[in-house]
Short mmCIF file of C-alpha atoms and ligand atoms in Angstrom, two decimals:
data_model
loop_
_atom_site.label_atom_id
_atom_site.label_comp_id
_atom_site.label_asym_id
_atom_site.label_seq_id
_atom_site.Cartn_x
_atom_site.Cartn_y
_atom_site.Cartn_z
CA MET A 1 83.11 43.37 -35.57
CA LEU A 2 81.52 43.64 -39.02
CA ALA A 3 85.05 43.11 -40.58
CA GLU A 4 85.64 40.02 -38.36
CA LEU A 5 82.45 38.63 -39.53
CA GLU A 6 83.50 39.24 -43.14
CA GLU A 7 86.74 37.56 -42.52
CA ILE A 8 85.19 34.58 -40.89
CA LYS A 9 82.98 34.15 -44.13
CA THR A 10 86.04 34.44 -46.40
CA ASP A 11 87.78 31.88 -44.65
CA ALA A 12 84.99 29.45 -44.49
CA LEU A 13 84.25 29.71 -48.05
CA ALA A 14 87.90 29.25 -48.70
CA ALA A 15 88.39 26.29 -46.54
CA ILE A 16 84.95 24.42 -47.63
CA GLY A 17 85.88 24.97 -51.21
CA LYS A 18 89.05 22.93 -50.83
CA ILE A 19 87.37 19.93 -49.20
CA ASP A 20 87.20 16.76 -51.10
CA ASN A 21 85.54 14.29 -48.48
CA GLU A 22 82.60 14.08 -46.13
CA PRO A 23 84.33 13.75 -42.68
CA ASP A 24 86.37 16.98 -43.54
CA LEU A 25 83.20 18.71 -44.51
CA GLU A 26 81.89 17.82 -41.13
CA GLN A 27 84.99 19.01 -39.26
CA ALA A 28 84.61 22.29 -41.22
CA ARG A 29 80.87 22.53 -40.05
CA VAL A 30 82.05 22.15 -36.46
CA ASN A 31 84.99 24.55 -36.77
CA PHE A 32 82.64 27.48 -38.21
CA LEU A 33 79.05 27.02 -36.82
CA GLY A 34 79.59 24.45 -34.01
CA LYS A 35 79.08 25.22 -30.36
CA LYS A 36 82.68 26.24 -29.92
CA GLY A 37 83.09 27.43 -33.65
CA ARG A 38 84.27 30.66 -34.77
CA LEU A 39 81.04 32.22 -35.66
CA THR A 40 79.41 31.24 -32.49
CA ALA A 41 82.27 32.69 -30.51
CA ALA A 42 82.30 35.95 -32.67
CA SER A 43 78.50 36.25 -31.98
CA ALA A 44 79.39 36.38 -28.18
CA GLY A 45 81.10 39.62 -29.03
CA MET A 46 77.36 41.13 -29.71
CA ARG A 47 77.25 42.06 -26.05
CA ASP A 48 79.68 44.92 -26.37
CA VAL A 49 78.27 46.27 -29.88
CA PRO A 50 76.92 49.71 -29.31
CA LYS A 51 73.15 49.75 -29.30
CA GLU A 52 72.75 51.57 -32.55
CA GLN A 53 75.08 49.23 -34.49
CA LYS A 54 73.39 46.20 -32.99
CA LYS A 55 70.98 45.91 -35.85
CA ASP A 56 73.43 45.88 -38.64
CA VAL A 57 75.76 43.57 -36.96
CA GLY A 58 72.93 41.17 -36.18
CA GLN A 59 71.98 41.10 -39.79
CA LYS A 60 75.46 40.42 -40.88
CA LEU A 61 75.82 37.65 -38.51
CA ASN A 62 72.86 36.09 -40.13
CA GLU A 63 74.00 36.65 -43.61
CA VAL A 64 77.39 35.03 -42.81
CA ARG A 65 75.60 32.07 -40.93
CA THR A 66 73.32 31.66 -43.96
CA ALA A 67 76.19 31.79 -46.52
CA ILE A 68 78.36 29.19 -44.67
CA THR A 69 75.32 26.93 -44.19
CA GLU A 70 74.56 27.01 -47.89
CA VAL A 71 78.10 26.33 -49.15
CA ILE A 72 78.30 23.35 -46.71
CA GLU A 73 75.00 21.91 -48.02
CA GLU A 74 76.03 22.35 -51.55
CA LYS A 75 79.52 20.72 -50.83
CA ARG A 76 77.76 17.92 -49.03
CA ALA A 77 75.37 17.29 -52.10
CA ALA A 78 78.29 17.34 -54.56
CA LEU A 79 80.27 15.01 -52.42
CA ILE A 80 77.29 12.64 -52.20
CA ALA A 81 76.95 12.71 -55.83
CA VAL A 82 80.35 11.85 -56.52
CA ARG A 83 80.16 8.84 -53.96
CA ASP A 84 76.97 7.65 -55.73
CA ALA A 85 78.39 7.97 -59.14
CA ALA A 86 81.56 5.71 -58.16
CA ALA A 87 79.10 3.07 -56.68
CA PHE A 88 77.04 3.05 -59.89
CA ALA A 89 80.12 2.86 -62.00
CA SER A 90 80.63 -0.92 -61.09
CA VAL A 91 76.85 -1.67 -61.70
CA ASP A 92 75.63 -2.43 -65.30
CA PRO A 93 72.04 -1.33 -65.07
CA THR A 94 71.32 -2.94 -68.69
CA LEU A 95 72.05 -6.35 -67.50
CA PRO A 96 68.84 -8.53 -67.06
CA SER A 97 67.85 -9.15 -63.57
CA ARG A 98 68.40 -12.49 -61.85
CA ALA A 99 65.58 -15.04 -62.55
CA LEU A 100 63.20 -15.63 -59.60
CA PRO A 101 62.43 -19.14 -58.94
CA LYS A 102 58.79 -19.81 -60.56
CA GLY A 103 56.13 -21.33 -58.77
CA GLY A 104 54.04 -24.11 -60.16
CA LEU A 105 50.98 -26.09 -59.56
CA HIS A 106 50.87 -29.02 -57.35
CA PRO A 107 50.36 -32.40 -59.08
CA LEU A 108 46.95 -32.89 -57.26
CA THR A 109 45.95 -29.21 -58.71
CA HIS A 110 46.82 -30.49 -62.14
CA VAL A 111 44.82 -33.59 -61.82
CA LEU A 112 41.71 -31.56 -60.42
CA ASN A 113 41.87 -28.89 -63.08
CA GLU A 114 41.89 -31.81 -65.77
CA ALA A 115 39.12 -33.82 -64.14
CA VAL A 116 37.06 -30.71 -63.54
CA SER A 117 37.45 -29.61 -67.16
CA VAL A 118 36.21 -32.80 -68.59
CA LEU A 119 33.32 -33.00 -66.13
CA ARG A 120 32.18 -29.55 -66.76
CA ARG A 121 32.34 -30.02 -70.58
CA MET A 122 29.64 -32.91 -69.74
CA GLY A 123 27.49 -30.25 -68.11
CA PHE A 124 28.38 -30.89 -64.47
CA ALA A 125 28.57 -27.71 -62.25
CA LEU A 126 30.83 -27.11 -59.29
CA ALA A 127 29.42 -27.55 -56.02
CA GLU A 128 30.77 -27.11 -52.47
CA GLY A 129 30.16 -28.13 -48.84
CA PRO A 130 32.04 -27.59 -45.49
CA GLU A 131 34.74 -30.05 -44.25
CA ILE A 132 33.32 -29.96 -40.85
CA GLU A 133 29.96 -31.72 -41.32
CA THR A 134 27.05 -32.87 -39.28
CA GLU A 135 26.31 -36.67 -38.61
CA TRP A 136 23.14 -36.23 -40.42
CA ASN A 137 24.72 -34.81 -43.75
CA CYS A 138 27.63 -37.16 -43.53
CA PHE A 139 25.75 -40.37 -42.49
CA ASP A 140 22.10 -40.28 -41.58
CA ALA A 141 20.78 -38.77 -44.80
CA LEU A 142 23.10 -41.07 -46.73
CA ASN A 143 21.33 -44.13 -45.46
CA THR A 144 24.13 -44.83 -43.16
CA PRO A 145 22.90 -46.48 -39.73
CA GLU A 146 23.93 -45.77 -36.44
CA ASP A 147 26.04 -48.97 -36.14
CA HIS A 148 27.99 -48.77 -39.35
CA PRO A 149 31.66 -49.11 -38.96
CA ALA A 150 32.48 -45.85 -40.67
CA ARG A 151 30.57 -44.03 -37.81
CA ASN A 152 32.87 -45.59 -35.31
CA GLU A 153 35.06 -43.36 -33.04
CA SER A 154 38.13 -45.06 -34.28
CA ASP A 155 37.43 -44.44 -37.88
CA THR A 156 36.20 -40.76 -37.99
CA PHE A 157 37.31 -37.62 -36.37
CA TYR A 158 34.71 -36.06 -34.01
CA PHE A 159 34.50 -32.72 -32.46
CA GLU A 160 33.13 -32.34 -28.75
CA ASN A 161 30.07 -30.62 -30.12
CA GLY A 162 29.20 -33.83 -32.36
CA LYS A 163 30.15 -32.31 -35.55
CA LEU A 164 32.71 -34.25 -37.49
CA LEU A 165 35.55 -34.01 -40.38
CA ARG A 166 33.69 -35.39 -43.35
CA THR A 167 34.58 -39.01 -44.10
CA HIS A 168 33.62 -38.38 -47.74
CA THR A 169 32.62 -35.65 -50.11
CA SER A 170 29.23 -37.55 -50.47
CA SER A 171 27.88 -35.02 -47.80
CA VAL A 172 27.97 -32.61 -50.57
CA GLN A 173 25.24 -34.47 -52.42
CA ILE A 174 22.93 -33.71 -49.31
CA GLN A 175 24.13 -30.04 -49.09
CA THR A 176 23.33 -29.68 -52.82
CA MET A 177 19.85 -31.43 -52.64
CA LEU A 178 18.63 -29.32 -49.72
CA LYS A 179 19.35 -26.25 -51.73
CA GLU A 180 18.24 -27.03 -55.06
CA VAL A 181 15.46 -28.97 -56.93
CA PRO A 182 16.29 -31.42 -59.83
CA PRO A 183 17.77 -31.54 -62.41
CA VAL A 184 21.11 -31.59 -60.40
CA ARG A 185 24.16 -32.29 -62.19
CA ILE A 186 27.17 -31.35 -59.97
CA ILE A 187 30.61 -32.33 -59.05
CA ALA A 188 32.29 -31.48 -55.61
CA PRO A 189 35.96 -31.94 -55.30
CA GLY A 190 37.33 -31.62 -51.82
CA SER A 191 39.10 -32.99 -48.75
CA ALA A 192 37.94 -35.95 -46.79
CA PHE A 193 39.21 -37.27 -43.41
CA ARG A 194 39.66 -40.84 -41.93
CA ARG A 195 41.53 -42.20 -38.93
CA ASP A 196 43.71 -44.08 -41.45
CA GLU A 197 47.29 -45.24 -40.53
CA ILE A 198 49.26 -43.19 -42.86
CA ASP A 199 51.11 -45.35 -45.43
CA ALA A 200 52.18 -45.41 -49.20
CA THR A 201 48.50 -45.91 -50.25
CA HIS A 202 46.53 -44.18 -47.21
CA LEU A 203 46.41 -40.54 -46.01
CA SER A 204 44.20 -39.45 -43.12
CA ALA A 205 43.47 -36.40 -45.10
CA PHE A 206 42.95 -36.92 -48.71
CA HIS A 207 40.88 -35.74 -51.51
CA GLN A 208 37.91 -36.93 -53.57
CA LEU A 209 35.78 -35.70 -56.41
CA GLU A 210 32.20 -36.44 -55.87
CA GLY A 211 29.36 -36.46 -58.65
CA LEU A 212 25.70 -36.29 -58.57
CA TYR A 213 23.31 -36.38 -61.38
CA VAL A 214 19.45 -36.46 -60.48
CA ASP A 215 16.65 -35.97 -63.07
CA LYS A 216 13.73 -37.85 -64.63
CA SER A 217 15.01 -41.58 -65.60
CA VAL A 218 18.64 -41.33 -64.81
CA SER A 219 19.86 -44.83 -65.43
CA LEU A 220 22.79 -47.15 -64.79
CA ALA A 221 23.68 -46.78 -68.51
CA ASP A 222 24.13 -43.04 -67.99
CA LEU A 223 26.37 -43.62 -64.98
CA LYS A 224 28.57 -46.24 -66.88
CA GLY A 225 28.78 -44.23 -70.05
CA THR A 226 29.65 -40.82 -68.00
CA LEU A 227 32.45 -42.56 -66.19
CA GLU A 228 33.93 -44.46 -69.08
CA TYR A 229 33.93 -41.36 -71.09
CA PHE A 230 35.45 -39.51 -68.13
CA PHE A 231 38.54 -42.11 -67.75
CA ARG A 232 39.09 -42.29 -71.29
CA GLU A 233 39.21 -38.43 -71.76
CA ILE A 234 41.91 -38.39 -68.89
CA PHE A 235 43.83 -41.70 -69.64
CA GLY A 236 43.36 -42.15 -73.19
CA SER A 237 40.64 -43.93 -75.52
CA LYS A 238 42.06 -47.24 -74.91
CA THR A 239 41.61 -47.20 -71.12
CA GLU A 240 39.77 -50.24 -69.81
CA VAL A 241 37.28 -49.54 -67.16
CA ARG A 242 35.57 -52.39 -65.04
CA PHE A 243 32.40 -52.09 -62.71
CA ARG A 244 32.70 -54.23 -59.94
CA PRO A 245 29.59 -54.87 -57.75
CA HIS A 246 30.00 -53.54 -54.26
CA PHE A 247 27.80 -52.19 -51.48
CA PHE A 248 27.54 -48.51 -50.23
CA PRO A 249 24.58 -47.60 -47.97
CA PHE A 250 23.51 -44.61 -50.13
CA THR A 251 23.47 -46.26 -53.59
CA GLU A 252 21.74 -49.34 -54.97
CA PRO A 253 23.00 -51.09 -56.81
CA SER A 254 26.52 -49.92 -56.15
CA PHE A 255 30.06 -50.43 -57.84
CA GLU A 256 33.45 -50.16 -57.37
CA VAL A 257 35.24 -48.74 -60.43
CA ASP A 258 38.64 -50.18 -61.53
CA LEU A 259 41.05 -49.06 -64.17
CA LYS A 260 43.46 -51.34 -65.89
CA LEU A 261 47.08 -50.27 -65.67
CA HIS A 262 49.77 -51.00 -68.00
CA ALA A 263 52.89 -50.06 -66.11
CA THR A 264 55.97 -50.70 -68.30
CA GLY A 265 57.93 -53.84 -67.49
CA LYS A 266 54.98 -55.17 -65.27
CA ALA A 267 51.98 -57.24 -65.78
CA ALA A 268 48.67 -55.11 -66.18
CA LYS A 269 46.70 -54.92 -63.19
CA TRP A 270 43.49 -53.27 -62.06
CA ILE A 271 43.22 -50.53 -59.54
CA GLU A 272 40.40 -49.33 -57.85
CA ILE A 273 39.61 -45.89 -58.43
CA ALA A 274 36.00 -44.80 -57.58
CA GLY A 275 32.84 -45.84 -55.90
CA CYS A 276 29.48 -45.20 -57.60
CA GLY A 277 25.81 -46.45 -57.95
CA ILE A 278 22.37 -45.50 -58.38
CA VAL A 279 21.11 -43.06 -55.58
CA ASP A 280 19.08 -45.21 -53.00
CA PRO A 281 15.58 -43.98 -52.74
CA ALA A 282 16.21 -43.63 -48.86
CA VAL A 283 18.49 -40.98 -49.66
CA PHE A 284 15.83 -38.96 -51.49
CA GLU A 285 13.29 -39.58 -48.80
CA ALA A 286 15.56 -38.35 -46.21
CA VAL A 287 16.29 -35.20 -48.20
CA ASP A 288 12.62 -34.49 -48.82
CA GLY A 289 11.85 -35.11 -45.08
CA LYS A 290 14.38 -32.33 -44.30
CA ARG A 291 13.25 -30.05 -46.99
CA GLY A 292 9.72 -30.69 -46.20
CA ASP A 293 8.39 -30.99 -49.80
CA ALA A 294 8.47 -33.77 -52.62
CA ALA A 295 11.14 -32.48 -54.87
CA TYR A 296 13.02 -35.82 -54.89
CA ASP A 297 10.00 -38.07 -54.98
CA PRO A 298 11.72 -41.37 -55.71
CA GLY A 299 8.68 -42.17 -57.77
CA GLU A 300 9.42 -39.31 -60.25
CA ILE A 301 13.28 -38.95 -60.40
CA SER A 302 16.32 -41.10 -60.10
CA GLY A 303 19.94 -40.41 -60.09
CA PHE A 304 23.49 -41.54 -60.06
CA ALA A 305 26.35 -40.75 -57.75
CA PHE A 306 30.23 -41.24 -57.84
CA GLY A 307 33.04 -40.52 -55.70
CA MET A 308 36.53 -40.83 -56.86
CA GLY A 309 39.96 -40.55 -55.12
CA LEU A 310 42.00 -37.65 -56.44
CA ASP A 311 45.06 -38.75 -54.84
CA ARG A 312 44.94 -42.16 -56.40
CA LEU A 313 44.06 -40.28 -59.82
CA ALA A 314 47.55 -38.59 -59.33
CA MET A 315 49.39 -41.48 -58.41
CA ILE A 316 48.18 -43.15 -61.90
CA MET A 317 48.52 -40.25 -64.03
CA TYR A 318 52.15 -39.49 -62.94
CA GLY A 319 53.28 -42.89 -61.71
CA ILE A 320 53.87 -41.65 -58.09
CA PRO A 321 54.58 -44.78 -56.26
CA ASP A 322 53.84 -43.28 -52.78
CA LEU A 323 50.86 -40.92 -51.52
CA ARG A 324 53.00 -39.29 -48.92
CA LEU A 325 55.06 -37.58 -51.53
CA LEU A 326 52.02 -35.52 -52.22
CA ILE A 327 51.88 -34.08 -48.73
CA GLU A 328 55.59 -33.71 -47.81
CA ASN A 329 56.02 -30.67 -50.13
CA ASP A 330 59.69 -31.65 -50.97
CA VAL A 331 60.55 -29.21 -53.68
CA ARG A 332 62.77 -31.81 -55.80
CA PHE A 333 59.42 -33.82 -56.02
CA LEU A 334 57.03 -30.82 -56.71
CA LYS A 335 59.27 -29.34 -59.23
CA GLN A 336 58.83 -32.13 -61.74
CA PHE A 337 55.27 -31.12 -62.14
CA ALA A 338 55.74 -27.34 -62.40
N1 LIG B 401 31.63 -42.03 -50.62
C1 LIG B 401 32.14 -43.31 -51.15
C2 LIG B 401 33.43 -43.24 -50.66
O1 LIG B 401 34.12 -42.46 -49.89
C3 LIG B 401 32.29 -43.29 -52.64
C4 LIG B 401 30.67 -43.16 -53.33
C5 LIG B 401 30.32 -41.96 -53.67
C6 LIG B 401 30.09 -44.15 -53.51
C7 LIG B 401 29.14 -41.79 -54.29
C8 LIG B 401 28.95 -44.08 -54.32
C9 LIG B 401 28.40 -42.84 -54.55
O2 LIG B 401 34.23 -44.50 -50.69
#
């Protein structure tokens, strides 16, 4: 039996040595080590081996199995190495990788970044407030009475619990004054929502940039100077800015701000870009009432506020003809700003 085992080993090593592909190697493994293979068949002979030889024969059996298993594994590794080498031969690892498409900033983000950077240089700090607001923060505190059209079901998105999607970022004026004492100098960019029919110049979710400055003796001159400087920084020193008397419940006096646009080939025209005014004392009184102190005593302090449409600003800055382009996310459109 020892001789038979030695013969199986010699045969196996010779056969495996000649093999040059993986299927043949697997076949050889089955032939020698498989359930019906030669070594398995030979090991059945253990039954007839005399007791005193069983140990030696058993050892030989193990030795042969290990030897055959090892050469099979070595051969397998060698064949895989050859296969990999062949695969890599057709690849040039020194080639630069294919360029991934680069992301870019949305035009609104560009506009926002630019606006914020100008206003921060002027000393305004960024403030925030929630998009889901209370009626009090969005309307009552801003001196907007119960029967004001902006509060109508048909103009505003209400939740069942009475909260609403803020119709303007002016609610951040209130949020800020409830938390901080004067002097306050903040800007608050963010989304605002109205039940507007969507068309080229209206979106139901749009973007505003709110500003609020409260201190001792803040005047209309400060407001005018701030906004004129702002628009000239953004659109150039020759930009013409017009303040047109208007009405907002929370400012008195109030103005709408127009910019004069010189589109090539067309007559220059004024376009409305912001609302602003001197903070109405009623707003300060509402805030102090809620705070329970006199931090915003209208006899002591005054302020100005403004709110501008960022989507409109982007339209002007980039000559975008239709606001809907800003929300459709068509890559062909967005790519031009990346
Ligand atoms: N909240 C006003 C609007 O959405 C704009 C505004 C802000 C007006 C601040 C005056 C002061 O139209």
